[in-house]
CSV table of C-alpha atoms in Angstrom, one decimal:
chain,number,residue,atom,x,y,z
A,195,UNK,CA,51.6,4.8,-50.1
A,196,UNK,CA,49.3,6.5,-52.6
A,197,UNK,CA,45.6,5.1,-52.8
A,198,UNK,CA,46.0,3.3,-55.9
A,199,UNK,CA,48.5,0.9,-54.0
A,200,UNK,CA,46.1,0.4,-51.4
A,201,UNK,CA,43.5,-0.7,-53.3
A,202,UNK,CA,45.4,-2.7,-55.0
A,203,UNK,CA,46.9,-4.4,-52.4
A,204,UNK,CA,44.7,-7.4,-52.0
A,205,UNK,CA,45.7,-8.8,-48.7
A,206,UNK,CA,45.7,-5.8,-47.0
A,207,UNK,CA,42.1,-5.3,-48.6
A,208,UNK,CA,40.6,-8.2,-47.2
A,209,UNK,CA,41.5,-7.0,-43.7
A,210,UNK,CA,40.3,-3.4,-44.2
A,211,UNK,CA,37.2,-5.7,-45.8
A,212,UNK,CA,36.8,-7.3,-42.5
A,213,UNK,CA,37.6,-3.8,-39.9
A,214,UNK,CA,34.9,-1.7,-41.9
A,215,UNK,CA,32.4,-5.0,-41.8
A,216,UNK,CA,33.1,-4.9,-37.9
A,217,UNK,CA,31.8,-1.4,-37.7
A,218,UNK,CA,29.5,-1.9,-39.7
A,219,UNK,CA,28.0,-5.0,-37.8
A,220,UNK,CA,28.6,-2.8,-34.4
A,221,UNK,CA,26.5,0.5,-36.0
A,222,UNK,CA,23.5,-2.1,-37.5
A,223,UNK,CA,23.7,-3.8,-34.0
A,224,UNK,CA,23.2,-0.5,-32.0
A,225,UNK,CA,21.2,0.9,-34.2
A,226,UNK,CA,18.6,-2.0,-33.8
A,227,UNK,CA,18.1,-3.1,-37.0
A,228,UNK,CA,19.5,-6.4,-36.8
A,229,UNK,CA,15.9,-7.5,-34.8
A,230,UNK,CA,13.5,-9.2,-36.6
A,231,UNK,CA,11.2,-6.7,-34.9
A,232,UNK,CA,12.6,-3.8,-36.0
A,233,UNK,CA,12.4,-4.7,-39.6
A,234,UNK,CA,8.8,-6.4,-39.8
A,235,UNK,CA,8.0,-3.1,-37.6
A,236,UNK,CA,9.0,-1.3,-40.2
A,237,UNK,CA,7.4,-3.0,-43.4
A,238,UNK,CA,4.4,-2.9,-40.8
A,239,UNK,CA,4.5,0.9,-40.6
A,240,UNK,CA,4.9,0.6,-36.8
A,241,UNK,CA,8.6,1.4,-36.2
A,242,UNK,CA,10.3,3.9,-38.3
A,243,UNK,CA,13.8,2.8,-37.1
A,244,UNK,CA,15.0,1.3,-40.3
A,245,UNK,CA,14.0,4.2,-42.3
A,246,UNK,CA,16.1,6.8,-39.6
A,247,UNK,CA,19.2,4.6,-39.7
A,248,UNK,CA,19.0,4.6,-43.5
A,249,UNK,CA,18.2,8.1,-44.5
A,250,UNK,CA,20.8,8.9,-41.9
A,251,UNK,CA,23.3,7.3,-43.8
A,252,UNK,CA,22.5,8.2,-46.9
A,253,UNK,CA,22.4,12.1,-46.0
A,254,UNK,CA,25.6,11.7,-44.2
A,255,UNK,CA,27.7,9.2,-47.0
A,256,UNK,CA,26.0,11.1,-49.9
A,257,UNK,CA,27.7,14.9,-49.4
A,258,UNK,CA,31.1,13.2,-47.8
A,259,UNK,CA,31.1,11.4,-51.3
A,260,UNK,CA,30.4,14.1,-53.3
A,261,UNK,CA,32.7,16.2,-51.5
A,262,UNK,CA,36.0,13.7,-52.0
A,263,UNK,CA,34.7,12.8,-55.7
A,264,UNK,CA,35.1,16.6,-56.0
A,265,UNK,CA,38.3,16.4,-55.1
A,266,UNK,CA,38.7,13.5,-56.9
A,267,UNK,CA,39.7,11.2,-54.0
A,268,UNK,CA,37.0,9.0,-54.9
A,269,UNK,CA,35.0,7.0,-57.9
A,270,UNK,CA,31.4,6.4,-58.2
A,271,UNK,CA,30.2,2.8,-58.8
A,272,UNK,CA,26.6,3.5,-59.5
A,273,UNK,CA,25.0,0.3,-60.7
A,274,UNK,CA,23.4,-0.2,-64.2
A,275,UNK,CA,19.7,-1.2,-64.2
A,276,UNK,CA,16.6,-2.3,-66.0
A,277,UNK,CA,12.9,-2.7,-65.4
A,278,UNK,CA,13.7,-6.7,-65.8
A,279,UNK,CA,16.0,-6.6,-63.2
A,280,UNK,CA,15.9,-3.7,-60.9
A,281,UNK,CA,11.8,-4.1,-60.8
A,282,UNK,CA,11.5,-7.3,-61.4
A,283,UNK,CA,14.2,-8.7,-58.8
A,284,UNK,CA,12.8,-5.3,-56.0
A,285,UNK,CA,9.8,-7.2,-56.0
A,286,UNK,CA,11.1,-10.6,-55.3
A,287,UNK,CA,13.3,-8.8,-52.7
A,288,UNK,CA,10.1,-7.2,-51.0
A,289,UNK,CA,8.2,-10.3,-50.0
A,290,UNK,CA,11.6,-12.1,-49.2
A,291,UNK,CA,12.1,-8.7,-46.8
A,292,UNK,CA,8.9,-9.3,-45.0
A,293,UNK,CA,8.9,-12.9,-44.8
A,294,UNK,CA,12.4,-13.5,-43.6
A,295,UNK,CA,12.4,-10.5,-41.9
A,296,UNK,CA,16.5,-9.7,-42.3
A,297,UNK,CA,18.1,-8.7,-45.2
A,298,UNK,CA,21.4,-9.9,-46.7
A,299,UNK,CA,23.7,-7.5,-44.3
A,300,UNK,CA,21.1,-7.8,-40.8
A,301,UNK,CA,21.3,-11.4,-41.0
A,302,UNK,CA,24.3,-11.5,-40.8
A,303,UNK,CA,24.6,-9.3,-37.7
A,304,UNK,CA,21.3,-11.0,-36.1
A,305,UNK,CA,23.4,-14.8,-36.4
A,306,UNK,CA,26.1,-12.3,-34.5
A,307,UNK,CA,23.5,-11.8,-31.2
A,308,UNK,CA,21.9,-15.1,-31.8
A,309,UNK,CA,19.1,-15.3,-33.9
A,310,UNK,CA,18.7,-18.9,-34.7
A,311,UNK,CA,16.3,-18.5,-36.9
A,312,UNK,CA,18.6,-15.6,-38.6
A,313,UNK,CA,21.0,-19.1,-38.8
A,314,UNK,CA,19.1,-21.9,-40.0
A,315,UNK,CA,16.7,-20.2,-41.8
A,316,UNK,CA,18.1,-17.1,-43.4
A,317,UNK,CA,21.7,-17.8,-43.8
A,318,UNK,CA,20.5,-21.2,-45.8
A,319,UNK,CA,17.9,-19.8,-47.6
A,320,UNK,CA,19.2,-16.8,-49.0
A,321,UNK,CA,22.7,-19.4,-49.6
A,322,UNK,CA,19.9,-21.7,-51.7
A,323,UNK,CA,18.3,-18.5,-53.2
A,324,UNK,CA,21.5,-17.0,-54.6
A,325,UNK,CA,22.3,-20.6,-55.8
A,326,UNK,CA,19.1,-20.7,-57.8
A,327,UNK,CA,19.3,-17.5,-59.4
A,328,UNK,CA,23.2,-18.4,-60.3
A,329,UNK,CA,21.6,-21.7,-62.3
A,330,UNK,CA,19.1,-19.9,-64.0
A,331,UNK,CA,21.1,-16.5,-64.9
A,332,UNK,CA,21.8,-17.2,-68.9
A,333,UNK,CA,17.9,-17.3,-68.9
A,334,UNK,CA,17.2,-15.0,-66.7
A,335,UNK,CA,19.9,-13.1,-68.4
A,336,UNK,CA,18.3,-13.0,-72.1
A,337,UNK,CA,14.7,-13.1,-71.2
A,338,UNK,CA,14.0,-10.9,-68.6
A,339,UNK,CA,17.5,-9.1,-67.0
A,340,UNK,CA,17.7,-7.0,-70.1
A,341,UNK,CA,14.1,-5.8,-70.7
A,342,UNK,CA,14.0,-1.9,-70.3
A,343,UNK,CA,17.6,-0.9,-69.4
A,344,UNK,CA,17.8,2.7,-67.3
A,345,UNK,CA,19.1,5.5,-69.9
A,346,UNK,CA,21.1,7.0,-66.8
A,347,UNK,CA,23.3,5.8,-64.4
A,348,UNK,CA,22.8,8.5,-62.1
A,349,UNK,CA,20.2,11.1,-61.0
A,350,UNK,CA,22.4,14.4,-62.6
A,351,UNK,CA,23.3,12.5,-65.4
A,352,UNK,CA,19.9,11.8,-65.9
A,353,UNK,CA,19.0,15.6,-65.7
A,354,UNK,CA,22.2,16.9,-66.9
A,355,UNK,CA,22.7,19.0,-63.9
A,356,UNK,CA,25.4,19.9,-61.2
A,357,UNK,CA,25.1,16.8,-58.9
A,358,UNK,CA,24.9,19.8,-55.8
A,359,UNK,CA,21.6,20.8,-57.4
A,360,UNK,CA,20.7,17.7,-56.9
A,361,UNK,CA,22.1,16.7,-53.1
A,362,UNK,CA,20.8,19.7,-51.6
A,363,UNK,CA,17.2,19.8,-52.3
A,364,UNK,CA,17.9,15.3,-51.6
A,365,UNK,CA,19.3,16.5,-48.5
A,366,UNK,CA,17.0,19.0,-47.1
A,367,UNK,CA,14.1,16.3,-48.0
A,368,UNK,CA,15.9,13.3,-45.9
A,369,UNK,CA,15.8,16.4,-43.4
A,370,UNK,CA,12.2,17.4,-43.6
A,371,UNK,CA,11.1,13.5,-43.3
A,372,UNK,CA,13.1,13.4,-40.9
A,373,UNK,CA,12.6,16.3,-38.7
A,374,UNK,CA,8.8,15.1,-39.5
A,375,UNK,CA,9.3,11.4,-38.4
A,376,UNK,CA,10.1,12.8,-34.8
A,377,UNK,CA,7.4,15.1,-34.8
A,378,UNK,CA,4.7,13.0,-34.9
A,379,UNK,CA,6.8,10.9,-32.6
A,380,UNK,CA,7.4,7.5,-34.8
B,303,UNK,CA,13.7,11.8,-28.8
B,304,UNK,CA,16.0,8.5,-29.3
B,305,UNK,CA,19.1,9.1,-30.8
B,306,UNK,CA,20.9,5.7,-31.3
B,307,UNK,CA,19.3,5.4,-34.8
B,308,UNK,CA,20.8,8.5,-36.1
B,309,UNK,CA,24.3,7.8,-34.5
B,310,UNK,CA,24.2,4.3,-36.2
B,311,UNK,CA,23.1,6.3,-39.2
B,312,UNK,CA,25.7,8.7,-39.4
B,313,UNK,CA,28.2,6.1,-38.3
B,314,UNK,CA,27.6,4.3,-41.3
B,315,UNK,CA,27.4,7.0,-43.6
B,316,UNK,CA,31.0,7.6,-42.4
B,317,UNK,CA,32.0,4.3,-43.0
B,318,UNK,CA,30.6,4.3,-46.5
B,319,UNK,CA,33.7,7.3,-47.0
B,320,UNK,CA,35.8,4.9,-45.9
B,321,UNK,CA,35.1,2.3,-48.0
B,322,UNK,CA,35.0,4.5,-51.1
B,323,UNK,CA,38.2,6.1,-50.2
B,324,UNK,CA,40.7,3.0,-48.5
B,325,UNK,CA,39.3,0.1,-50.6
B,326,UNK,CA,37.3,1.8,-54.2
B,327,UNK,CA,34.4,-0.1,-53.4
B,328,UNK,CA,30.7,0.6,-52.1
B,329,UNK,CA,29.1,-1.3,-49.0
B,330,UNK,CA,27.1,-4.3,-49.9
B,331,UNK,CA,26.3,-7.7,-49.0
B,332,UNK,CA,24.7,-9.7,-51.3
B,333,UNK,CA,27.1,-10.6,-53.5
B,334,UNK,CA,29.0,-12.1,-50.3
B,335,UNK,CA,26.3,-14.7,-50.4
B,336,UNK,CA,26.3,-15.8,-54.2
B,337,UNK,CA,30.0,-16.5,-54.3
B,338,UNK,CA,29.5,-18.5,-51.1
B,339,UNK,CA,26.7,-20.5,-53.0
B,340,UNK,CA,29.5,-21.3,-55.4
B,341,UNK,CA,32.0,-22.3,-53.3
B,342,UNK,CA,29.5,-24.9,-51.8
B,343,UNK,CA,28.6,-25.9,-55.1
B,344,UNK,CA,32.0,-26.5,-56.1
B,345,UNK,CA,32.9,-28.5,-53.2
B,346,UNK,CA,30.1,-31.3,-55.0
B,347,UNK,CA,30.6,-30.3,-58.4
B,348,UNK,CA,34.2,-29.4,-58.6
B,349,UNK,CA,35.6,-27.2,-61.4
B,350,UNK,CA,32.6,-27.3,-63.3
B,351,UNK,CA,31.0,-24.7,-61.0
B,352,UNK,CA,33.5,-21.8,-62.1
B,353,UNK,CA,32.0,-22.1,-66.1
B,354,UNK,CA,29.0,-21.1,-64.9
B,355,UNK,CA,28.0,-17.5,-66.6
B,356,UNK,CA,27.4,-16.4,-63.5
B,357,UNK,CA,30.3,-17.4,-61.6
B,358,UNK,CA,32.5,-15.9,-64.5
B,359,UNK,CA,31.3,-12.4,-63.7
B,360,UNK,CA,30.8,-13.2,-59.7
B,361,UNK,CA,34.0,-16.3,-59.1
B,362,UNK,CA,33.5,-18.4,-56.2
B,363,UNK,CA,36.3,-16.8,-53.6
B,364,UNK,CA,36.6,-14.7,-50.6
B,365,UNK,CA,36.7,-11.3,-51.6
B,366,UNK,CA,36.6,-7.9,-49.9
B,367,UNK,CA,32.3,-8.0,-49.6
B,368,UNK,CA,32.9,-11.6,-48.3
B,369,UNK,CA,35.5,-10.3,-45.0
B,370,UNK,CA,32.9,-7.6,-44.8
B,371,UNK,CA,30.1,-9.7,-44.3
B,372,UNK,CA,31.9,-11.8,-42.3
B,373,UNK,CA,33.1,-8.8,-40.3
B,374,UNK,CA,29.1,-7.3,-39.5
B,375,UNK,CA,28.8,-11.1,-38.2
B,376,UNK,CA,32.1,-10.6,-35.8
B,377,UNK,CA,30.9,-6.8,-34.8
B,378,UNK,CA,27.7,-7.7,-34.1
B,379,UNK,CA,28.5,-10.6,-32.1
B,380,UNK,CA,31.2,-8.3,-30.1
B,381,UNK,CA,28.5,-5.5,-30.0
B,382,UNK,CA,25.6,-7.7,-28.4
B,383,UNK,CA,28.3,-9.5,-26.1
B,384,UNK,CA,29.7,-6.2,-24.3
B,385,UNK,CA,26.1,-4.8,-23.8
B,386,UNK,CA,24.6,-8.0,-22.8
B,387,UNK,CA,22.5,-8.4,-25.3
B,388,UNK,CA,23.5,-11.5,-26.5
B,389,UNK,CA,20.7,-14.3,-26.3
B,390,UNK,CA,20.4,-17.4,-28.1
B,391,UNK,CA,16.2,-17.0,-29.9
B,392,UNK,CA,14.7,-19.1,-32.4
B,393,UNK,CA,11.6,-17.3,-32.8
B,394,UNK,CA,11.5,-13.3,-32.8
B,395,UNK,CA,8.6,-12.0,-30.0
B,396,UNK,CA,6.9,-10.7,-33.0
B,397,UNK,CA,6.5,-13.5,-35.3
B,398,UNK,CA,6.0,-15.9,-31.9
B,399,UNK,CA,2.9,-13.5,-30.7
B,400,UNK,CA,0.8,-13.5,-33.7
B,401,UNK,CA,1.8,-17.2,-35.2
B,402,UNK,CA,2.7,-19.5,-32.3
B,403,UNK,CA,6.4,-19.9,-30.7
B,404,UNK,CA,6.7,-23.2,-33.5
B,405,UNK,CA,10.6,-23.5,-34.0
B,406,UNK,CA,9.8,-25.7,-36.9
B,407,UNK,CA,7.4,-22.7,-38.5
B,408,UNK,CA,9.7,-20.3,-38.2
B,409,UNK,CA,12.4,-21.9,-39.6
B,410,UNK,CA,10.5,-23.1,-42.5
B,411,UNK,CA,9.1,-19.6,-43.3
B,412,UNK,CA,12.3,-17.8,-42.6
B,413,UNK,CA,14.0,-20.3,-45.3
B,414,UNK,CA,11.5,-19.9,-47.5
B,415,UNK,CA,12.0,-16.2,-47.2
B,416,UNK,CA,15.3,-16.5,-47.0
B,417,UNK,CA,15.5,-18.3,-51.1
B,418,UNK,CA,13.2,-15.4,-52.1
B,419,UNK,CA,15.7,-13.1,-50.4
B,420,UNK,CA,18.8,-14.6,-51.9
B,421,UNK,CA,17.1,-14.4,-55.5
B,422,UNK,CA,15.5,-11.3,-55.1
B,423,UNK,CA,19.1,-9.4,-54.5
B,424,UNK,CA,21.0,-10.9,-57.1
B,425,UNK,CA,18.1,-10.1,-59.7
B,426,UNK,CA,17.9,-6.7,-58.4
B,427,UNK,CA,21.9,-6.7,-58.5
B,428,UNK,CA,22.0,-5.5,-54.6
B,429,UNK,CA,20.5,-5.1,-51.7
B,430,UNK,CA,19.3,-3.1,-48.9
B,431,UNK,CA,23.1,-1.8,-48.3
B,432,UNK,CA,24.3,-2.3,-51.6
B,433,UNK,CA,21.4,-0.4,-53.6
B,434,UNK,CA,19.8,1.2,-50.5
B,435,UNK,CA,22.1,2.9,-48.5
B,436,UNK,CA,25.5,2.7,-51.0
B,437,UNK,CA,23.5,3.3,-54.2
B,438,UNK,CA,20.9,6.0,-53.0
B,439,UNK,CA,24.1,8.3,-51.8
B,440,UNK,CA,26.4,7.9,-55.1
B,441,UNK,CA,22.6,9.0,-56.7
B,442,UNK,CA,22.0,6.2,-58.7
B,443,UNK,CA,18.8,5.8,-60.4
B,444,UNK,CA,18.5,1.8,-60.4
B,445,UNK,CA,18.9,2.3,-56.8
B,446,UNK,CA,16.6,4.6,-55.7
B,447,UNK,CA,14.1,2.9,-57.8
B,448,UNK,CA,15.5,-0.5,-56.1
B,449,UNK,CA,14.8,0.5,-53.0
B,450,UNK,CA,11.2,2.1,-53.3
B,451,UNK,CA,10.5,-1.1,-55.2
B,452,UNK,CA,12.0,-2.9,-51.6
B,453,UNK,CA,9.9,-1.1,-49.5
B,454,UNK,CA,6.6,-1.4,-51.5
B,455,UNK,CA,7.0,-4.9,-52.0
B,456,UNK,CA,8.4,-5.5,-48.6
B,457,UNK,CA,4.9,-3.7,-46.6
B,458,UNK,CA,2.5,-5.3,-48.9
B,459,UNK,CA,3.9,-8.5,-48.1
B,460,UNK,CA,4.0,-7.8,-44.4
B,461,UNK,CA,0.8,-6.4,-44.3
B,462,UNK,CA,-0.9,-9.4,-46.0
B,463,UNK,CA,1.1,-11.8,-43.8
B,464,UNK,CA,0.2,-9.9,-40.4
B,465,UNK,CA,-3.3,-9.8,-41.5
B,466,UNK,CA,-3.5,-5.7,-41.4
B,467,UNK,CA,-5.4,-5.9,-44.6
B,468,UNK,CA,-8.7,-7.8,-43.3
């Protein structure tokens, strides 16, 4: 079966859907980001777990990517933006961060080890949230969405470059900060 | 030197290969939530629901994002269950310390950050996995501005709400 059957085989997707979400849920779980704790920690400048786990998987996802797209195993799905949106929306998402204190994937796995609060609060809200932005989208859409758009959808499109000139220096960065974070043991 | 983080890091770098390569798709979450919010919808509203603009683009079904969402749930559940650390909490030792262990607070604040959550994503068009982790490493640009954006937003916010600033 050649890759373009799999994906398109939409029954089997669902369950590969569900077996990479139960990794996922297992890595965000061990890797302690699923605590309220963790994150406000975090946001607080007081526990530099989030950040590891992330930059982590970025350095690691970003040159496996690359390297399959090379081969051309793989297709990028970089996501258009705008100052409207991408700003405008980041924003919102901040305080929504800090005040809930889980975010759309580490509620999901904090309801998993029994957050309540993960439950009734977050689940609900975010389900109200999403609901409200769904009823006020054609607005949204005209007024504010569209203000600004991104010229580029990527970082070496945007400097019209080999997208290796561009991971390694990314890479050896996510390193240094890295390397730094345990230095001055945070 | 602690090395879960990194091995949870890595881990899901690897799985974001996976993704890309068995199923064409990146890691995210919050879409997972705004088709749910239309299946609701439509269970008062009926067929209506589906004509919205935004249920055109987004239609109110399970779909890959949805299993995995629902599959961090199940892992994380399994995860905290074989290690024991599976407890029942309704308010986090952190927000209980400095604002009082007030089920009904908490649950009132984490729903109000939860709508601001739930907006905030879908305006931003993803969120800490989907622009933060999946978008950073394809090198996008709306996601690496995304997720600075996140972060500035998100410690201002906690740092006027755990006081740091006075």
């Amino acid at each position: 079966m050649t890759l373009d059957h799999l994906h398109e085989n939409n029954r089997l997707q669902l369950a590969i859907g569900l077996l990479i979400g139960l990794c996922f849920g297992v890595f965000l779980y061990i890797g302690g980001v699923t605590e309220y704790n963790v994150i406000l920690g975090q946001l607080l400048l007081t526990d530099f777990t989030v950040v590891k786990v992330m930059l982590t998987a970025v350095l690691v996802g970003m040159i496996g990517i690359y390297l399959m797209l090379g081969r051309g195993l793989v297709e990028l799905h970089p996501k258009p933006g705008s100052i409207g949106s991408t700003v405008v929306g980041g924003i919102i998402f901040g305080m929504g961060f800090a005040v809930l204190g889980y975010c759309p994937g580490t509620v999901a796995g904090a309801v998993g080890h029994g957050a309540l609060d993960a439950l009734f609060g977050g689940v609900t809200g975010i389900l109200v949230g999403a609901g409200i932005f769904a009823a006020a989208y054609p607005a949204l859409d005209e007024k504010i969405l569209s203000r600004g758009v991104f010229r580029s959808m990527t970082i070496p499109d945007a400097l019209k470059v080999n997208p290796w000139y561009v991971i390694i220096p990314f890479c050896i960065l996510i390193a240094a900060v890295l390397a730094g974070l345990e230095y001055f043991g945070l | 030197m602690e090395w879960t983080p990194y091995i949870a890091g890595a881990g899901i770098g690897i799985l974001s290969w996976v993704a890309f390569l068995l199923s064409n798709k990146p890691l995210g979450c919050s879409t997972a939530y705004a088709r749910t919010s239309g299946m609701i919808e439509r269970l008062f509203r009926g067929k209506k629901t589906e004509e919205k603009p935004y249920y055109r683009k987004f239609a109110p079904v399970v779909d890959w994002e949805w299993m995995l969402v629902a599959g961090v749930f199940l892992g994380a559940f399994a995860a905290a269950m074989l290690t024991g650390g599976f407890a029942l909490e309704w308010v986090p030792t952190l927000f209980g310390d400095t604002f009082g262990y007030d089920t009904a607070l908490r649950l009132a604040v984490a729903f109000a950050g939860g709508i601001l959550m739930g907006l905030g994503s879908r305006w931003a068009g993803g969120c800490t996995s989907g622009h933060g982790i999946s978008g950073t490493l394809q090198l996008a640009v709306s996601s690496w501005i995304a997720v600075v954006v996140f972060f500035i937003s998100g410690i201002v916010t906690a740092f006027l709400l755990y006081g740091v600033f006075w």
